[in-house]
Amino acid sequence: MSIRILIVEDEFLIAAGLEDMLADLGQSDVRVAYDLEAGRRLLREFAPDFAILDVNVGPALVFPFAAELRARNIPFVFSTG
């Protein structure tokens, strides 16, 4: 069963690696946002079932975005180096 997954990650190689790992697990409906503005747009347009969030996205912290997910009852995990 494929679920809609949103990745918010500003590093292309990390995002691509996550996409590859999820594809290997059979997840085909994955979208990537490379900044928080794109993440918010995808949150409106894509309505993910789950999200993977980098803590530092460019110069900003992802915590306000995580609060938006929490308010919508969308589960998420933080992924950071």
Coordinates of N, CA, C and O in Angstrom, one line a residue:
M1 N 0.8 -1.2 0.0 CA 0.0 0.0 0.0 C 0.9 1.2 0.0 O 1.7 1.4 0.8
S2 N 0.7 2.1 -0.9 CA 1.4 3.3 -1.0 C 0.7 4.4 -0.3 O -0.5 4.6 -0.4
I3 N 1.5 5.2 0.4 CA 0.9 6.4 1.1 C 1.6 7.6 0.5 O 2.6 7.6 -0.1
R4 N 0.9 8.8 0.7 CA 1.4 10.0 0.2 C 2.4 10.6 1.2 O 2.1 10.8 2.4
I5 N 3.7 10.7 0.8 CA 4.7 11.2 1.7 C 5.3 12.5 1.2 O 5.6 12.6 0.0
L6 N 5.5 13.4 2.2 CA 6.1 14.7 1.9 C 7.5 14.7 2.6 O 7.6 14.4 3.8
I7 N 8.5 15.0 1.8 CA 9.9 15.2 2.3 C 10.2 16.7 2.3 O 10.0 17.3 1.2
V8 N 10.6 17.3 3.4 CA 11.0 18.7 3.4 C 12.5 18.6 3.8 O 12.9 18.4 4.9
E9 N 13.3 18.9 2.7 CA 14.8 18.7 2.9 C 15.4 19.6 1.9 O 15.1 19.6 0.7
D10 N 16.3 20.5 2.3 CA 17.0 21.4 1.4 C 18.2 20.9 0.7 O 18.7 21.5 -0.2
E11 N 18.7 19.8 1.1 CA 19.9 19.2 0.5 C 19.4 18.1 -0.6 O 18.8 17.1 -0.2
F12 N 19.7 18.4 -1.8 CA 19.2 17.6 -2.9 C 19.6 16.1 -2.8 O 18.8 15.2 -2.9
L13 N 20.9 15.8 -2.4 CA 21.4 14.5 -2.4 C 20.7 13.7 -1.2 O 20.4 12.5 -1.4
I14 N 20.4 14.3 -0.1 CA 19.7 13.7 1.0 C 18.3 13.4 0.6 O 17.8 12.3 0.8
A15 N 17.6 14.4 0.0 CA 16.2 14.2 -0.5 C 16.2 13.1 -1.5 O 15.3 12.2 -1.4
A16 N 17.1 13.0 -2.4 CA 17.1 12.0 -3.5 C 17.3 10.6 -2.8 O 16.7 9.6 -3.2
G17 N 18.2 10.6 -1.9 CA 18.4 9.3 -1.2 C 17.2 8.8 -0.4 O 16.9 7.6 -0.4
L18 N 16.5 9.7 0.2 CA 15.2 9.4 0.9 C 14.2 8.9 -0.1 O 13.5 7.9 0.1
E19 N 14.1 9.6 -1.2 CA 13.2 9.1 -2.3 C 13.5 7.7 -2.7 O 12.6 6.9 -2.9
D20 N 14.8 7.4 -3.0 CA 15.2 6.1 -3.4 C 14.9 5.0 -2.4 O 14.4 4.0 -2.7
M21 N 15.1 5.3 -1.1 CA 14.8 4.4 -0.1 C 13.3 4.1 0.0 O 12.9 2.9 0.1
L22 N 12.5 5.1 -0.1 CA 11.1 5.0 0.0 C 10.6 4.2 -1.3 O 9.7 3.4 -1.1
A23 N 11.2 4.5 -2.4 CA 10.8 3.7 -3.6 C 11.1 2.2 -3.5 O 10.3 1.4 -3.8
D24 N 12.3 1.9 -2.9 CA 12.6 0.5 -2.6 C 11.6 -0.1 -1.7 O 11.5 -1.4 -1.7
L25 N 11.0 0.6 -0.8 CA 10.0 0.1 0.1 C 8.6 0.1 -0.5 O 7.6 -0.2 0.1
G26 N 8.5 0.5 -1.8 CA 7.2 0.4 -2.5 C 6.4 1.7 -2.4 O 5.2 1.7 -2.8
Q27 N 7.0 2.8 -1.9 CA 6.3 4.0 -1.8 C 6.5 4.9 -3.1 O 7.7 5.3 -3.4
S28 N 5.5 5.1 -3.9 CA 5.6 5.8 -5.2 C 5.1 7.2 -5.1 O 5.4 8.0 -6.1
D29 N 4.3 7.5 -4.1 CA 3.7 8.9 -4.1 C 4.4 9.8 -3.1 O 4.0 10.0 -2.0
V30 N 5.6 10.2 -3.5 CA 6.5 11.0 -2.7 C 6.8 12.3 -3.4 O 7.1 12.4 -4.5
R31 N 6.6 13.4 -2.6 CA 6.9 14.7 -3.1 C 8.0 15.3 -2.2 O 8.0 15.1 -1.0
V32 N 8.9 16.2 -2.8 CA 9.9 16.8 -2.1 C 9.8 18.3 -2.2 O 9.5 18.9 -3.2
A33 N 9.9 19.0 -1.0 CA 10.0 20.4 -0.9 C 11.4 20.8 -0.5 O 11.9 20.2 0.5
Y34 N 12.0 21.7 -1.2 CA 13.4 22.1 -0.9 C 13.5 23.3 0.0 O 14.6 23.7 0.4
D35 N 12.3 23.9 0.3 CA 12.2 25.0 1.3 C 10.8 25.0 1.9 O 9.9 24.2 1.5
L36 N 10.6 25.8 2.9 CA 9.4 25.7 3.7 C 8.2 26.3 2.9 O 7.1 25.8 3.1
E37 N 8.5 27.3 2.1 CA 7.4 27.8 1.2 C 6.8 26.7 0.3 O 5.6 26.5 0.2
A38 N 7.7 26.0 -0.3 CA 7.3 24.8 -1.2 C 6.6 23.8 -0.3 O 5.6 23.2 -0.8
G39 N 7.1 23.5 0.9 CA 6.4 22.6 1.8 C 5.0 23.0 2.1 O 4.1 22.1 2.1
R40 N 4.8 24.2 2.4 CA 3.4 24.7 2.7 C 2.5 24.6 1.5 O 1.4 24.2 1.6
R41 N 3.1 24.9 0.3 CA 2.3 24.7 -0.9 C 1.9 23.3 -1.1 O 0.7 23.0 -1.4
L42 N 2.8 22.4 -1.0 CA 2.5 21.0 -1.1 C 1.6 20.5 -0.1 O 0.7 19.6 -0.3
L43 N 1.7 21.0 1.1 CA 0.7 20.6 2.2 C -0.7 20.9 1.8 O -1.6 20.2 2.0
R44 N -0.9 22.1 1.1 CA -2.2 22.4 0.6 C -2.7 21.6 -0.6 O -3.8 21.2 -0.7
E45 N -1.7 21.4 -1.5 CA -2.1 20.8 -2.8 C -2.0 19.2 -2.8 O -2.8 18.6 -3.5
F46 N -1.2 18.7 -2.0 CA -0.8 17.3 -2.0 C -1.5 16.5 -0.9 O -1.8 15.3 -1.0
A47 N -1.7 17.1 0.2 CA -2.4 16.5 1.4 C -1.7 15.2 1.8 O -2.2 14.1 1.6
P48 N -0.4 15.2 2.3 CA 0.3 14.0 2.6 C -0.3 13.2 3.8 O -1.0 13.8 4.6
D49 N 0.0 11.9 3.8 CA -0.3 11.1 4.9 C 0.7 11.1 6.0 O 0.5 10.7 7.1
F50 N 2.0 11.4 5.6 CA 3.1 11.3 6.4 C 4.2 12.3 5.9 O 4.2 12.5 4.7
A51 N 5.0 12.8 6.8 CA 6.1 13.7 6.3 C 7.4 13.4 7.0 O 7.5 12.9 8.2
I52 N 8.5 13.6 6.3 CA 9.9 13.5 6.8 C 10.5 14.9 6.7 O 10.5 15.5 5.6
L53 N 10.9 15.4 7.9 CA 11.3 16.8 7.9 C 12.8 17.0 8.4 O 13.2 16.4 9.4
D54 N 13.5 17.7 7.6 CA 14.9 18.2 8.1 C 14.6 19.3 9.1 O 13.7 20.1 8.9
V55 N 15.4 19.3 10.1 CA 15.2 20.4 11.2 C 15.6 21.7 10.7 O 14.9 22.7 10.9
N56 N 16.7 21.8 10.0 CA 17.2 23.1 9.4 C 16.9 23.1 7.9 O 17.6 22.3 7.2
V57 N 16.0 23.9 7.5 CA 15.7 24.0 6.0 C 16.2 25.4 5.6 O 15.5 26.4 5.9
G58 N 17.3 25.5 4.9 CA 17.9 26.8 4.6 C 18.2 27.5 5.9 O 18.7 26.9 6.9
P59 N 17.9 28.8 6.0 CA 18.1 29.5 7.2 C 17.1 29.3 8.3 O 17.2 29.9 9.4
A60 N 16.0 28.6 8.0 CA 14.9 28.5 8.9 C 14.8 27.1 9.6 O 15.3 26.1 9.1
L61 N 14.2 27.1 10.8 CA 13.9 25.9 11.5 C 12.5 25.4 11.1 O 11.6 26.2 10.8
V62 N 12.3 24.1 11.0 CA 11.1 23.5 10.5 C 10.0 23.4 11.6 O 8.9 23.0 11.2
F63 N 10.2 23.8 12.8 CA 9.3 23.5 13.9 C 7.9 24.2 13.7 O 6.9 23.5 13.9
P64 N 7.8 25.4 13.1 CA 6.5 25.9 12.8 C 5.7 25.1 11.8 O 4.5 24.9 11.9
F65 N 6.4 24.6 10.8 CA 5.8 23.7 9.8 C 5.4 22.4 10.4 O 4.3 21.9 10.1
A66 N 6.2 21.9 11.4 CA 5.8 20.7 12.1 C 4.5 20.9 12.9 O 3.6 20.0 13.0
A67 N 4.3 22.1 13.4 CA 3.1 22.4 14.2 C 1.9 22.4 13.2 O 0.8 22.0 13.6
E68 N 2.1 22.9 12.0 CA 1.0 22.9 11.0 C 0.6 21.4 10.7 O -0.6 21.1 10.6
L69 N 1.6 20.5 10.6 CA 1.3 19.1 10.4 C 0.5 18.5 11.6 O -0.4 17.8 11.4
R70 N 1.0 18.9 12.7 CA 0.4 18.3 14.0 C -1.1 18.8 14.0 O -2.0 18.0 14.4
A71 N -1.3 20.1 13.7 CA -2.7 20.6 13.7 C -3.6 19.9 12.8 O -4.8 19.8 13.0
R72 N -3.0 19.3 11.7 CA -3.8 18.6 10.7 C -3.8 17.1 10.9 O -4.2 16.3 10.1
N73 N -3.2 16.7 12.1 CA -3.1 15.3 12.4 C -2.3 14.4 11.4 O -2.6 13.3 11.1
I74 N -1.3 15.1 10.8 CA -0.4 14.4 9.9 C 0.9 14.0 10.6 O 1.6 14.8 11.1
P75 N 1.1 12.7 10.7 CA 2.3 12.2 11.5 C 3.6 12.6 10.7 O 3.6 12.7 9.5
F76 N 4.7 12.8 11.4 CA 5.9 13.2 10.8 C 7.1 12.7 11.7 O 6.9 12.4 12.9
V77 N 8.3 12.7 11.1 CA 9.5 12.5 11.8 C 10.5 13.5 11.4 O 10.4 14.1 10.3
F78 N 11.4 13.8 12.3 CA 12.5 14.7 12.0 C 13.7 13.9 11.6 O 14.0 12.8 12.1
S79 N 14.4 14.3 10.5 CA 15.6 13.7 10.0 C 16.6 14.8 9.8 O 16.5 15.7 9.1
T80 N 17.7 14.7 10.6 CA 18.7 15.7 10.6 C 20.1 15.1 10.8 O 20.2 14.1 11.4
G81 N 21.1 15.8 10.3 CA 22.4 15.3 10.4 C 23.1 16.0 11.6 O 24.0 15.7 12.1

